[in-house]
PDB file of N, CA and C in Angstrom:
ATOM      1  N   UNK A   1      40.037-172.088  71.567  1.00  0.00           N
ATOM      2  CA  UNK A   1      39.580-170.906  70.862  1.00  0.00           C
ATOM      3  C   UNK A   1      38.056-170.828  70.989  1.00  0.00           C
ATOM      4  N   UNK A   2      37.122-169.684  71.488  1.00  0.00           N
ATOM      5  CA  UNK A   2      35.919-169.587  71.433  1.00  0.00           C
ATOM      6  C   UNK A   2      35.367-169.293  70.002  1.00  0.00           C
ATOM      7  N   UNK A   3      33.698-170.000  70.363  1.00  0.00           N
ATOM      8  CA  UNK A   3      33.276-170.554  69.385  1.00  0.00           C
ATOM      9  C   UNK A   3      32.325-168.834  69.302  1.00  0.00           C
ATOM     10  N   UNK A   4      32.561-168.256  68.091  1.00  0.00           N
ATOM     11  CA  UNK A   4      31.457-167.185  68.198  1.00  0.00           C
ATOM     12  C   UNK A   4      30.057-167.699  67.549  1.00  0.00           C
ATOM     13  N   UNK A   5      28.572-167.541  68.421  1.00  0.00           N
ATOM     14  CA  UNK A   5      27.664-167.666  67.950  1.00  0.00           C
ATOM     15  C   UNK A   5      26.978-166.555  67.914  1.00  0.00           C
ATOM     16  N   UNK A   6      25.664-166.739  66.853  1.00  0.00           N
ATOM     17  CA  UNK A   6      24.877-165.543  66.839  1.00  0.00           C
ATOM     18  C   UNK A   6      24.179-165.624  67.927  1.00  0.00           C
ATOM     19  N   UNK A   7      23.925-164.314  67.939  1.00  0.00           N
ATOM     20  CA  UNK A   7      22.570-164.356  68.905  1.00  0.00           C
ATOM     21  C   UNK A   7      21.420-164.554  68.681  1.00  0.00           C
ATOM     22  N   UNK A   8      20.283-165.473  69.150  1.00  0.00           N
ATOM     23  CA  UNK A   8      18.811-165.998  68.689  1.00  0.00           C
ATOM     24  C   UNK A   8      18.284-164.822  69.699  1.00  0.00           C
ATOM     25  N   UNK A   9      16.799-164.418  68.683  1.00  0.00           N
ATOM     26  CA  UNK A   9      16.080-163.635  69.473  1.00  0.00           C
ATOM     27  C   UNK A   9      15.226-164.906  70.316  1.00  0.00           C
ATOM     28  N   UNK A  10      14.474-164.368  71.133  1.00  0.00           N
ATOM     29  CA  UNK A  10      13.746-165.424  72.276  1.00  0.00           C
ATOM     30  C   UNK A  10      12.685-165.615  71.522  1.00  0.00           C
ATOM     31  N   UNK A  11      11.936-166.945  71.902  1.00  0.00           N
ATOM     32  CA  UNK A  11      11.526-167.469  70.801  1.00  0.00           C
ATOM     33  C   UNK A  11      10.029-166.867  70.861  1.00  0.00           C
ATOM     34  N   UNK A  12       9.415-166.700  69.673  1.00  0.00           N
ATOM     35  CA  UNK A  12       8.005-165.500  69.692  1.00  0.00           C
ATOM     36  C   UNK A  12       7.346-165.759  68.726  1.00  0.00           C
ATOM     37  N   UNK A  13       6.661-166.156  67.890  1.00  0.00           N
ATOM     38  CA  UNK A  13       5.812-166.018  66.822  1.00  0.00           C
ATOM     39  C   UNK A  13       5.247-164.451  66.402  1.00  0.00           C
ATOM     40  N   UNK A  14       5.610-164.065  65.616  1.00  0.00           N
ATOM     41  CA  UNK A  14       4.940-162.847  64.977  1.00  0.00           C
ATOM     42  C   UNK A  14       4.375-163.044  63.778  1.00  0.00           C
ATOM     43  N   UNK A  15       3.170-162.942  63.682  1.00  0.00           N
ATOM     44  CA  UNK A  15       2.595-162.897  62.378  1.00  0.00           C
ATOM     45  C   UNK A  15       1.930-162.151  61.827  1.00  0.00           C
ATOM     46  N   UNK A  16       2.157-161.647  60.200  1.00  0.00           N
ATOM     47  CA  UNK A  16       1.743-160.757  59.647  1.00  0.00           C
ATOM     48  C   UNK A  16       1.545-160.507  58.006  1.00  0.00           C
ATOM     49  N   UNK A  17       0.974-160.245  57.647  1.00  0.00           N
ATOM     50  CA  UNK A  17       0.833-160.565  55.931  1.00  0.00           C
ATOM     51  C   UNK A  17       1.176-158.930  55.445  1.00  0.00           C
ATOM     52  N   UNK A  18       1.949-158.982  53.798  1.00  0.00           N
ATOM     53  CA  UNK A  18       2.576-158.292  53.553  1.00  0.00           C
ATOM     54  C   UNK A  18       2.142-158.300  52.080  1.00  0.00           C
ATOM     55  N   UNK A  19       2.337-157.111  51.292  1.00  0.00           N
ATOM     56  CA  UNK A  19       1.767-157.615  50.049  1.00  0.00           C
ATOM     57  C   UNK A  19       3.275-157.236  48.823  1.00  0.00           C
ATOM     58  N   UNK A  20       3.225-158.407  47.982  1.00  0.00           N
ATOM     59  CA  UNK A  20       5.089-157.913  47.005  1.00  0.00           C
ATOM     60  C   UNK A  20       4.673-157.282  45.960  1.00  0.00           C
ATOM     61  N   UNK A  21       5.595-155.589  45.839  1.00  0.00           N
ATOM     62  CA  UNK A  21       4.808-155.196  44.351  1.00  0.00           C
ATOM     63  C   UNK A  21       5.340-155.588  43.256  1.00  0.00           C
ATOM     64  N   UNK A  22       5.119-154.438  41.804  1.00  0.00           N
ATOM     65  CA  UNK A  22       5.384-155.018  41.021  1.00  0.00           C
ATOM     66  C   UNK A  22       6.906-155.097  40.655  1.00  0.00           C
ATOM     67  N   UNK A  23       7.781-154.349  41.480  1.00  0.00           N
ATOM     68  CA  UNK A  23       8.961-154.697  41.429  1.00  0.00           C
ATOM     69  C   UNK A  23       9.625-156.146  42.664  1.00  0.00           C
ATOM     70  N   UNK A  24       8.620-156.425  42.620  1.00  0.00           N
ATOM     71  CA  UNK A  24       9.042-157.938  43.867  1.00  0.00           C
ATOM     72  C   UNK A  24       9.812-157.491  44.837  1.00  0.00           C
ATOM     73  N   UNK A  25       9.226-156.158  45.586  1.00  0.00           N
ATOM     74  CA  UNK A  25       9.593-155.405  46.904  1.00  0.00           C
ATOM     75  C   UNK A  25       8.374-155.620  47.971  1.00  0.00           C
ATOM     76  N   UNK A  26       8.492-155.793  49.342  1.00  0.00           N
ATOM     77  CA  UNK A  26       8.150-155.984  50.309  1.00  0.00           C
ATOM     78  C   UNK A  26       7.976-155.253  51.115  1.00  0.00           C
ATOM     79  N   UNK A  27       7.531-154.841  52.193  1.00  0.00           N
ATOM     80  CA  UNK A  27       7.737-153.985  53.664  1.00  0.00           C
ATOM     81  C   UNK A  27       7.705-155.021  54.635  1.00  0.00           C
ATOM     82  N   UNK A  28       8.860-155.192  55.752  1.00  0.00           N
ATOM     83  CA  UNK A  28       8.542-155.769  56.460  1.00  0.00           C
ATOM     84  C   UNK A  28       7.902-155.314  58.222  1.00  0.00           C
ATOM     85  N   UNK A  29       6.984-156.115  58.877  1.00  0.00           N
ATOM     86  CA  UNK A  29       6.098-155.813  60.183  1.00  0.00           C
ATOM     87  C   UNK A  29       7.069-154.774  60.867  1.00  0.00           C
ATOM     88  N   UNK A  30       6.728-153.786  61.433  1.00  0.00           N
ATOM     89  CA  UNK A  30       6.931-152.886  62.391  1.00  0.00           C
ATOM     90  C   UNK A  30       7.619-153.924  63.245  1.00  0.00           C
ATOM     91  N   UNK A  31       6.760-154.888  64.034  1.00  0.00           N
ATOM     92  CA  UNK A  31       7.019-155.358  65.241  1.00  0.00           C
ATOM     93  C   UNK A  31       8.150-156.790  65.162  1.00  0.00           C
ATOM     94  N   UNK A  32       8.344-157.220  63.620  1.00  0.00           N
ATOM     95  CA  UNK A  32       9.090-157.935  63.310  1.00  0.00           C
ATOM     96  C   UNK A  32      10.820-157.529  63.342  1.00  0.00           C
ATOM     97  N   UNK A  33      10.595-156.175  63.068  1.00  0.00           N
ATOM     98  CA  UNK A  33      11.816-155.168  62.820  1.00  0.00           C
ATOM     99  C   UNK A  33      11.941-154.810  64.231  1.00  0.00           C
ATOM    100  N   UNK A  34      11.628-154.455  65.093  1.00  0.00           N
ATOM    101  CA  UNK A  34      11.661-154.397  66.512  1.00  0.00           C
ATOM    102  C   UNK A  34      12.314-155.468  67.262  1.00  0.00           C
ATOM    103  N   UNK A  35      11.739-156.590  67.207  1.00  0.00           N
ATOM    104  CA  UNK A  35      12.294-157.990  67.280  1.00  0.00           C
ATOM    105  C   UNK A  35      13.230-158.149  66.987  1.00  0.00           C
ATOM    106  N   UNK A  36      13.841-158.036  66.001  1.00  0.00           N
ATOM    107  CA  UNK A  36      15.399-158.898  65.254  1.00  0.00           C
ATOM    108  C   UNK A  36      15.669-157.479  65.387  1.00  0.00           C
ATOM    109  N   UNK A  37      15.772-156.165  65.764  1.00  0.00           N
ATOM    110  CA  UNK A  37      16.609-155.291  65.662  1.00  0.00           C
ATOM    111  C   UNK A  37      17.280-154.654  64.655  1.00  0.00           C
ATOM    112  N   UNK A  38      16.502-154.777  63.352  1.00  0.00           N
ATOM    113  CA  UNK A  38      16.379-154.509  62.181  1.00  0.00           C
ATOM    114  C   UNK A  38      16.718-153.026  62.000  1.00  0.00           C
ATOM    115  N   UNK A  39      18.137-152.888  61.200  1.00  0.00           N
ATOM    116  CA  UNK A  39      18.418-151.586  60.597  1.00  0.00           C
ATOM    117  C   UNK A  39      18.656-151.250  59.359  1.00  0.00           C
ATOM    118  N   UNK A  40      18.241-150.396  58.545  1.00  0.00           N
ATOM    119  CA  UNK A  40      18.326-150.014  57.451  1.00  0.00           C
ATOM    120  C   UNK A  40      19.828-150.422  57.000  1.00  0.00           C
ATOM    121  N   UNK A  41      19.917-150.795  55.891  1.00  0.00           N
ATOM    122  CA  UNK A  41      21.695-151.733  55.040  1.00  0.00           C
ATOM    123  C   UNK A  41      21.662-152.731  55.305  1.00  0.00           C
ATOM    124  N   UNK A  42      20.996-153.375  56.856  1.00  0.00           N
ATOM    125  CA  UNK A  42      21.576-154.806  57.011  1.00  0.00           C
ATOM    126  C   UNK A  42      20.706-155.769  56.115  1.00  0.00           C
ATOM    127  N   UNK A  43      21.797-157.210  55.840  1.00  0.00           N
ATOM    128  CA  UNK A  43      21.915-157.740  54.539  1.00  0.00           C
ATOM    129  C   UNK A  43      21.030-158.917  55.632  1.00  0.00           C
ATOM    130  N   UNK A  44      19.921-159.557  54.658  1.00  0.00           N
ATOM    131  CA  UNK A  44      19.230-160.402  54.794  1.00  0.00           C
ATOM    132  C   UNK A  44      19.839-161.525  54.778  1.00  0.00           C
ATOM    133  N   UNK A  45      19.168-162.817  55.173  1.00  0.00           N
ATOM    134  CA  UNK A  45      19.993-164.122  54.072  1.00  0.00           C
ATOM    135  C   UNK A  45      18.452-164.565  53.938  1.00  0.00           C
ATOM    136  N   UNK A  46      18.294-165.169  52.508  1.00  0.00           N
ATOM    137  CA  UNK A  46      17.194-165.601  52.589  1.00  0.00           C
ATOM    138  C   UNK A  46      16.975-167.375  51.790  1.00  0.00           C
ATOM    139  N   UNK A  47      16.620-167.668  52.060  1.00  0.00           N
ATOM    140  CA  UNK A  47      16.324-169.502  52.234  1.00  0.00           C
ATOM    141  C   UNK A  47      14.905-169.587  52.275  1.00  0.00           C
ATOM    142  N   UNK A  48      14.917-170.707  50.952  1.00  0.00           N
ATOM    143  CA  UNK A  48      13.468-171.177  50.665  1.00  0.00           C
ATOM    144  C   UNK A  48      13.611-173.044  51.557  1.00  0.00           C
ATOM    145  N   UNK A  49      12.163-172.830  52.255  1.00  0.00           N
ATOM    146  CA  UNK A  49      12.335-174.358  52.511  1.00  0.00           C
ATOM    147  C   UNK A  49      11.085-175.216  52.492  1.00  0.00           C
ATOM    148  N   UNK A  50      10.711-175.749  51.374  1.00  0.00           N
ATOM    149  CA  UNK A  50       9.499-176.000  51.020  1.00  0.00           C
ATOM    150  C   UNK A  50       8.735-174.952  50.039  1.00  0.00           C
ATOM    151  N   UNK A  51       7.525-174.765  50.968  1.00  0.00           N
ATOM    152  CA  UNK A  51       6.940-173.193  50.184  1.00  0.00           C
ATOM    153  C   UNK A  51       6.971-172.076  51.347  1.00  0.00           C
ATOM    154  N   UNK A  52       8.197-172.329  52.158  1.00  0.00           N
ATOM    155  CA  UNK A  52       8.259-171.043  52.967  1.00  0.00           C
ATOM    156  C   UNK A  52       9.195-170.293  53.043  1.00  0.00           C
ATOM    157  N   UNK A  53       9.396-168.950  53.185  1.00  0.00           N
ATOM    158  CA  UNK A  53      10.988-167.855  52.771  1.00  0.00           C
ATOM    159  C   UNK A  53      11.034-167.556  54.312  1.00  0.00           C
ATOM    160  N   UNK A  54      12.525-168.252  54.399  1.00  0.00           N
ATOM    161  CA  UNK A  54      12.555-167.766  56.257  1.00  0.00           C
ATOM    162  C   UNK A  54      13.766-166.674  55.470  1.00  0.00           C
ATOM    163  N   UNK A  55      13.484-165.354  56.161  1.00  0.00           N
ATOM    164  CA  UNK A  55      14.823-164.352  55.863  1.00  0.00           C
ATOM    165  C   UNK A  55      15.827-164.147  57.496  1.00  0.00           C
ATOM    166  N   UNK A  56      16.704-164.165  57.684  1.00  0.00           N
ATOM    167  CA  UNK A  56      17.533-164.170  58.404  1.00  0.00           C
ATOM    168  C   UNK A  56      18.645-162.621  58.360  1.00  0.00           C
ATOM    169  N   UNK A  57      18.514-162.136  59.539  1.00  0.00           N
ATOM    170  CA  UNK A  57      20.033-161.520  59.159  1.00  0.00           C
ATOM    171  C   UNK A  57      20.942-161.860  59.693  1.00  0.00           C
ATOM    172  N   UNK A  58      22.065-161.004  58.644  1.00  0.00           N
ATOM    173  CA  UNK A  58      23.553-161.911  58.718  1.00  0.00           C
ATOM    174  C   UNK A  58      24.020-160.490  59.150  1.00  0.00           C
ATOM    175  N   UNK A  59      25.001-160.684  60.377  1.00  0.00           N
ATOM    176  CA  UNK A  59      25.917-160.067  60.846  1.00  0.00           C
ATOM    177  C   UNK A  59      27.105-159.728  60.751  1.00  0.00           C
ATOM    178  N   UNK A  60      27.188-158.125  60.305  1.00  0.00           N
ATOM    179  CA  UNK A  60      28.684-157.665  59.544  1.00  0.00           C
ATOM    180  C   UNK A  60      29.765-157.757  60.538  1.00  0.00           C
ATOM    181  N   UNK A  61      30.806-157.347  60.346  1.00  0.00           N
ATOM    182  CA  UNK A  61      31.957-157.002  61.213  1.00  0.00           C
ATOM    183  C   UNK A  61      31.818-156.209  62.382  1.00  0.00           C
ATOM    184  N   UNK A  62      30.868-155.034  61.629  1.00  0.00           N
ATOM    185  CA  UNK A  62      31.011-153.925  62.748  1.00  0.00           C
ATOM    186  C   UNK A  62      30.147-154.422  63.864  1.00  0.00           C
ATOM    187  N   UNK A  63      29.057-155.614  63.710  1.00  0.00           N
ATOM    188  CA  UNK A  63      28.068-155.635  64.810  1.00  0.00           C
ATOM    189  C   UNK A  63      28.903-156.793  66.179  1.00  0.00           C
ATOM    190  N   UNK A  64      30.477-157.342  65.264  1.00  0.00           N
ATOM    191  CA  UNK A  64      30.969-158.086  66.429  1.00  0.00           C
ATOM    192  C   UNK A  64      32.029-157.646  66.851  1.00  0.00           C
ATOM    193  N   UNK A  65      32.186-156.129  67.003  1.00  0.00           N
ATOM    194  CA  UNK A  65      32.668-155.209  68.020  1.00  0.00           C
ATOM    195  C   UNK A  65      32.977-155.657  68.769  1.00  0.00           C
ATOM    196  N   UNK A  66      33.790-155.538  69.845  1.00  0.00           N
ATOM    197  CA  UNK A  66      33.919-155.876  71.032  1.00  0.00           C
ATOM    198  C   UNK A  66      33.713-157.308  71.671  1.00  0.00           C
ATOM    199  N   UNK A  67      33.627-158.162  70.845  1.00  0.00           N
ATOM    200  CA  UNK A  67      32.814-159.710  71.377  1.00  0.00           C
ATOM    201  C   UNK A  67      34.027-160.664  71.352  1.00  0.00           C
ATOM    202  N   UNK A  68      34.873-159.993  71.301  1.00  0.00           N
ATOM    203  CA  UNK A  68      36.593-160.777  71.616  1.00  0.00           C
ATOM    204  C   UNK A  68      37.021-160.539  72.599  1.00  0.00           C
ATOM    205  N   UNK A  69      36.543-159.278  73.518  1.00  0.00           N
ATOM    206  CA  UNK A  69      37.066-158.955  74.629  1.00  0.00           C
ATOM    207  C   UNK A  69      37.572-157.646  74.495  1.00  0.00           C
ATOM    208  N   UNK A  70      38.585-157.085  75.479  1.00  0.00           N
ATOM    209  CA  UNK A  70      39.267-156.108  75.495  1.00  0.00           C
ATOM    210  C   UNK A  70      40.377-156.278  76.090  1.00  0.00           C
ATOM    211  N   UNK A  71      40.947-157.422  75.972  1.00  0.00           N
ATOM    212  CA  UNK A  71      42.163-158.105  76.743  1.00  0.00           C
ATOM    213  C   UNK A  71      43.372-157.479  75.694  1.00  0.00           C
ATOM    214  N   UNK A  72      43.870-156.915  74.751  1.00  0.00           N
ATOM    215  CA  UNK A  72      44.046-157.071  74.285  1.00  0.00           C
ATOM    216  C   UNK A  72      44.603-155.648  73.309  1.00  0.00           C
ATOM    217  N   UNK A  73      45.913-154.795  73.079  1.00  0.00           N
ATOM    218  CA  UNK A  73      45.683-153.649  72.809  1.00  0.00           C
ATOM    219  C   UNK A  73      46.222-153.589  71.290  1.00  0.00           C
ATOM    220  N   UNK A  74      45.123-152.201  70.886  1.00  0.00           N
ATOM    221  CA  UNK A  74      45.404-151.983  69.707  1.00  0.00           C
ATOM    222  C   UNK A  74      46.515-151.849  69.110  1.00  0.00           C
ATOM    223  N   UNK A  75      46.981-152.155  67.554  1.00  0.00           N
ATOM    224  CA  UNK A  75      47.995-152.488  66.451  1.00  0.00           C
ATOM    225  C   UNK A  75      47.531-150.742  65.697  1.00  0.00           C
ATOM    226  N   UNK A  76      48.472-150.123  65.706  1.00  0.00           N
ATOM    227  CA  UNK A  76      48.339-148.762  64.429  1.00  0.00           C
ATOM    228  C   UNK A  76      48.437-149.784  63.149  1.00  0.00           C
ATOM    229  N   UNK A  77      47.745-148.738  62.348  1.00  0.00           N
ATOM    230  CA  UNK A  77      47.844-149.338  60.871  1.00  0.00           C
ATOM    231  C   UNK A  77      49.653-149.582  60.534  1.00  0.00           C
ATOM    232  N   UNK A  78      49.783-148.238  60.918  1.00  0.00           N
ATOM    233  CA  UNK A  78      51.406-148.357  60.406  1.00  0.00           C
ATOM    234  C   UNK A  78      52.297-149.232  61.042  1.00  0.00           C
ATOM    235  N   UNK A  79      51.937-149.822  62.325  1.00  0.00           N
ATOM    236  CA  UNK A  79      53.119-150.917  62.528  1.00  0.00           C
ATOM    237  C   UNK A  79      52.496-152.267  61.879  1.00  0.00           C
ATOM    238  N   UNK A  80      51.066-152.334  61.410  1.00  0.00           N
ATOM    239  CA  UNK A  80      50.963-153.656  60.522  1.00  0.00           C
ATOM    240  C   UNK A  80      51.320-153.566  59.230  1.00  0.00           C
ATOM    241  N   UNK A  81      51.303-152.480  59.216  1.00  0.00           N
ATOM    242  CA  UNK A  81      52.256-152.045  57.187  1.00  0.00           C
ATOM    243  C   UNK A  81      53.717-152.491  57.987  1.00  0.00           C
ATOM    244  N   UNK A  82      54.450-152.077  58.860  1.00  0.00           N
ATOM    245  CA  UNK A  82      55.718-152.328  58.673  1.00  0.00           C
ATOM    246  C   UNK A  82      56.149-154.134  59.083  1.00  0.00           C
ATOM    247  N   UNK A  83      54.772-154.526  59.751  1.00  0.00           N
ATOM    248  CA  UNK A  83      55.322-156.031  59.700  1.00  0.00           C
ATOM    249  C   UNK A  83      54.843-156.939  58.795  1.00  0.00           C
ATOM    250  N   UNK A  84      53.514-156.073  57.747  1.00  0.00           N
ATOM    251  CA  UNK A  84      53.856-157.032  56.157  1.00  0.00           C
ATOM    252  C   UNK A  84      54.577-156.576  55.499  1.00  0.00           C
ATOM    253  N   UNK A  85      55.534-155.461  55.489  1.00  0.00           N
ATOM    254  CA  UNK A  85      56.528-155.634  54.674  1.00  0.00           C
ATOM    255  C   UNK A  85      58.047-156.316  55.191  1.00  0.00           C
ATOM    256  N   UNK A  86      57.584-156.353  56.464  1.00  0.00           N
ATOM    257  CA  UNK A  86      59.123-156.932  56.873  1.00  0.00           C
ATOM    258  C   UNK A  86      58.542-158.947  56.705  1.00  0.00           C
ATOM    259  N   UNK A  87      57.863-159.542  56.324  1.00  0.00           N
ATOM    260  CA  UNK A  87      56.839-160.669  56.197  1.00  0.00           C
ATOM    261  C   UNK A  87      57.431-160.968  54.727  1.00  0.00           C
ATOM    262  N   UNK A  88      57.049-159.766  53.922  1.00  0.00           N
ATOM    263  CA  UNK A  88      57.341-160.101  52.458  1.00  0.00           C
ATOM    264  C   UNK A  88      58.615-160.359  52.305  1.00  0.00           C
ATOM    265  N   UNK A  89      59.545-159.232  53.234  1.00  0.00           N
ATOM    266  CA  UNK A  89      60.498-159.429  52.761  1.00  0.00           C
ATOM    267  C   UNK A  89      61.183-160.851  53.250  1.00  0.00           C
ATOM    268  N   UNK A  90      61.332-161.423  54.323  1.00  0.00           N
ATOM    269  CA  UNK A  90      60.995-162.493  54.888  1.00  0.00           C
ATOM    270  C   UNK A  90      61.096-164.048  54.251  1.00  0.00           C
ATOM    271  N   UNK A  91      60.227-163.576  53.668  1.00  0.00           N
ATOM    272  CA  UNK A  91      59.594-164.850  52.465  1.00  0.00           C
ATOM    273  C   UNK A  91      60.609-164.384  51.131  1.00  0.00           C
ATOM    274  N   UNK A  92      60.780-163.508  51.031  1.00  0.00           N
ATOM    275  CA  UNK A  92      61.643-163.518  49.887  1.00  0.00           C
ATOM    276  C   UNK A  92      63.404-163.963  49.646  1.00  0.00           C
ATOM    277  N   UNK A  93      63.657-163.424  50.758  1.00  0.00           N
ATOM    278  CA  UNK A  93      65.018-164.128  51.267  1.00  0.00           C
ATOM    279  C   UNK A  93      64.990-165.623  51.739  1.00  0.00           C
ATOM    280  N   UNK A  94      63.778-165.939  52.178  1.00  0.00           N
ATOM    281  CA  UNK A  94      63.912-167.594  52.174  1.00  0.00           C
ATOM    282  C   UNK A  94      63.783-167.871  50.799  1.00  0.00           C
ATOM    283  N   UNK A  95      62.951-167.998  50.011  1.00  0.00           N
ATOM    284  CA  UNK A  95      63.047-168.391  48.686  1.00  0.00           C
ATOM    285  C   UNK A  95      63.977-168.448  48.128  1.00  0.00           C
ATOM    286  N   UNK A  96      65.228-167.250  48.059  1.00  0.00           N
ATOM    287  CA  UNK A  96      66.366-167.183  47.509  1.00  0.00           C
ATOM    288  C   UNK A  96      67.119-168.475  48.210  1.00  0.00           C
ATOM    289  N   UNK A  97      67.356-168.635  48.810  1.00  0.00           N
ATOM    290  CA  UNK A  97      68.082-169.551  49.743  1.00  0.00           C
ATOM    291  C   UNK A  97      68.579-170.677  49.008  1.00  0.00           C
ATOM    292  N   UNK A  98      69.762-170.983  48.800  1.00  0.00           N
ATOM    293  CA  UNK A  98      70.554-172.477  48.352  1.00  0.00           C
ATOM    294  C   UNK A  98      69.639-173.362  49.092  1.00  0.00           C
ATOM    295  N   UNK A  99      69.178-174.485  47.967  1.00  0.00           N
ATOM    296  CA  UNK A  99      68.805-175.893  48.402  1.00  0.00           C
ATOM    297  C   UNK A  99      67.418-175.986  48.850  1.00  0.00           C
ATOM    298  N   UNK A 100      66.945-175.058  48.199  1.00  0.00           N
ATOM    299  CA  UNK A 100      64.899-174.910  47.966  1.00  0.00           C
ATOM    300  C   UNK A 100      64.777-175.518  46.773  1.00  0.00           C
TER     301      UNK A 100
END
């Protein structure tokens, strides 16, 4: 089974000072957001290590699109509704079963 990894941007130093207001909000560098490919919603992760805040983003569902391949063809919703209910039912007739 493949191992999914993120992708690292190439390695770069950007540096830039930022000032936090009084609601402990930020802006982050133009050219930092350029870099990591930074879009408005996406969810940070953020980690203190020492006295430094490295923020990271974390990658939703939708950004690993396609990264399974295309080997592979689509399921309608409705035939996965009809094979968890044929699943439930499944499991329910085993349960009934003499000598469980």
């Amino acid at each position: 089974m493949p191992i999914l990894q993120r992708k690292r941007p190439y390695a770069r130093r950007i540096s830039a000072q930022t000032t936090i207001s009084p609601a402990f909000q930020t802006t982050l560098a133009a050219e930092a957001v350029r870099a990591l490919n930074l879009r408005p919603g996406m969810i940070l992760s953020q980690t203190v290590e020492g006295t430094r805040l490295i923020l990271e983003p974390l990658h939703d569902v939708d950004s690993l699109a396609g990264s399974l391949g295309t080997g592979r063809v689509p399921v309608s919703i409705e035939k996965m509704r009809k094979a968890a209910k044929a699943a439930i039912a499944q499991a329910g007739r085993n349960a009934l079963r003499p000598g469980r």
